[in-house]
Amino acid sequence: MDDDIHIRERKICLAQNGEETQAADACAALRGIKGVYDAQPVSSSRLTLSYSLKHLTFELIEELLKELGFYLDDSIPAVIRRNIYQYLEDNAREGIEVIEEDQTLACDIDPKIPHEEQDEYWNNYR
């Protein structure tokens, strides 16, 4: 019962790319992550996500979605909503004393997703 106060439900708006299954695909990817309780598509570009603050942050979920190729809506209301989510979660996690260094992202997603380290990326443009 004490865990219920650490569960957050968030609405996530993805950038519209014309694919009808975009939100459903994102939900399928998120369901395999430790700490995610539920992920349901609301429309082709919107989903509802329930997760534990003890395991995840909205910022971490946002980064994971970007890495998997799901880009978030960049409209002003969506950006403001995401910033409010992050602010509220930072305060809540500080209150329950979650140590970020002790957390690891455990999921069923292929860890071999191609990406470059930031330093290496910028070296290409120097």
Coordinates of N, CA and C in Angstrom, one line a residue, residues 9-13 58-59 73-89:
E9 N 1.1 8.4 -12.9 CA 0.5 8.2 -14.1 C 0.7 9.4 -15.0
R10 N 1.2 9.3 -16.2 CA 1.6 10.4 -17.0 C 1.0 10.2 -18.4
K11 N 0.6 11.3 -19.0 CA 0.2 11.3 -20.4 C 1.3 11.8 -21.2
I12 N 1.6 11.0 -22.3 CA 2.8 11.3 -23.1 C 2.3 11.5 -24.5
C13 N 2.6 12.6 -25.1 CA 2.3 13.0 -26.5 C 3.5 12.8 -27.4
F58 N 10.5 10.4 -15.2 CA 10.0 10.8 -16.5 C 11.1 11.1 -17.5
E59 N 12.1 11.8 -17.0 CA 13.2 12.1 -17.8 C 13.9 10.9 -18.4
D73 N 6.3 15.2 -28.7 CA 5.7 16.4 -29.2 C 6.4 17.6 -28.6
D74 N 6.8 18.5 -29.5 CA 7.5 19.7 -29.0 C 6.6 20.9 -29.0
S75 N 5.3 20.8 -28.9 CA 4.5 21.9 -28.8 C 4.7 22.6 -27.4
I76 N 4.4 23.8 -27.3 CA 4.6 24.5 -26.0 C 3.9 23.9 -24.9
P77 N 2.6 23.5 -25.0 CA 1.9 22.9 -23.8 C 2.6 21.6 -23.5
A78 N 3.0 20.8 -24.4 CA 3.6 19.5 -24.1 C 5.0 19.7 -23.4
V79 N 5.8 20.6 -23.9 CA 7.1 20.9 -23.3 C 6.9 21.4 -21.8
I80 N 5.9 22.3 -21.6 CA 5.6 22.8 -20.3 C 5.2 21.6 -19.4
R81 N 4.3 20.7 -19.9 CA 3.8 19.6 -19.1 C 5.0 18.7 -18.7
R82 N 5.9 18.4 -19.6 CA 7.1 17.6 -19.3 C 8.0 18.2 -18.3
N83 N 8.2 19.5 -18.4 CA 9.0 20.2 -17.4 C 8.4 20.2 -16.0
I84 N 7.1 20.3 -15.9 CA 6.4 20.2 -14.6 C 6.5 18.8 -14.1
Y85 N 6.3 17.8 -14.9 CA 6.5 16.4 -14.5 C 7.9 16.2 -13.9
Q86 N 8.9 16.7 -14.6 CA 10.3 16.5 -14.1 C 10.5 17.2 -12.8
Y87 N 10.0 18.4 -12.6 CA 10.1 19.2 -11.4 C 9.5 18.5 -10.2
L88 N 8.2 18.0 -10.4 CA 7.5 17.4 -9.4 C 8.2 16.1 -9.0
E89 N 8.7 15.3 -10.0 CA 9.3 14.1 -9.7 C 10.7 14.2 -8.9

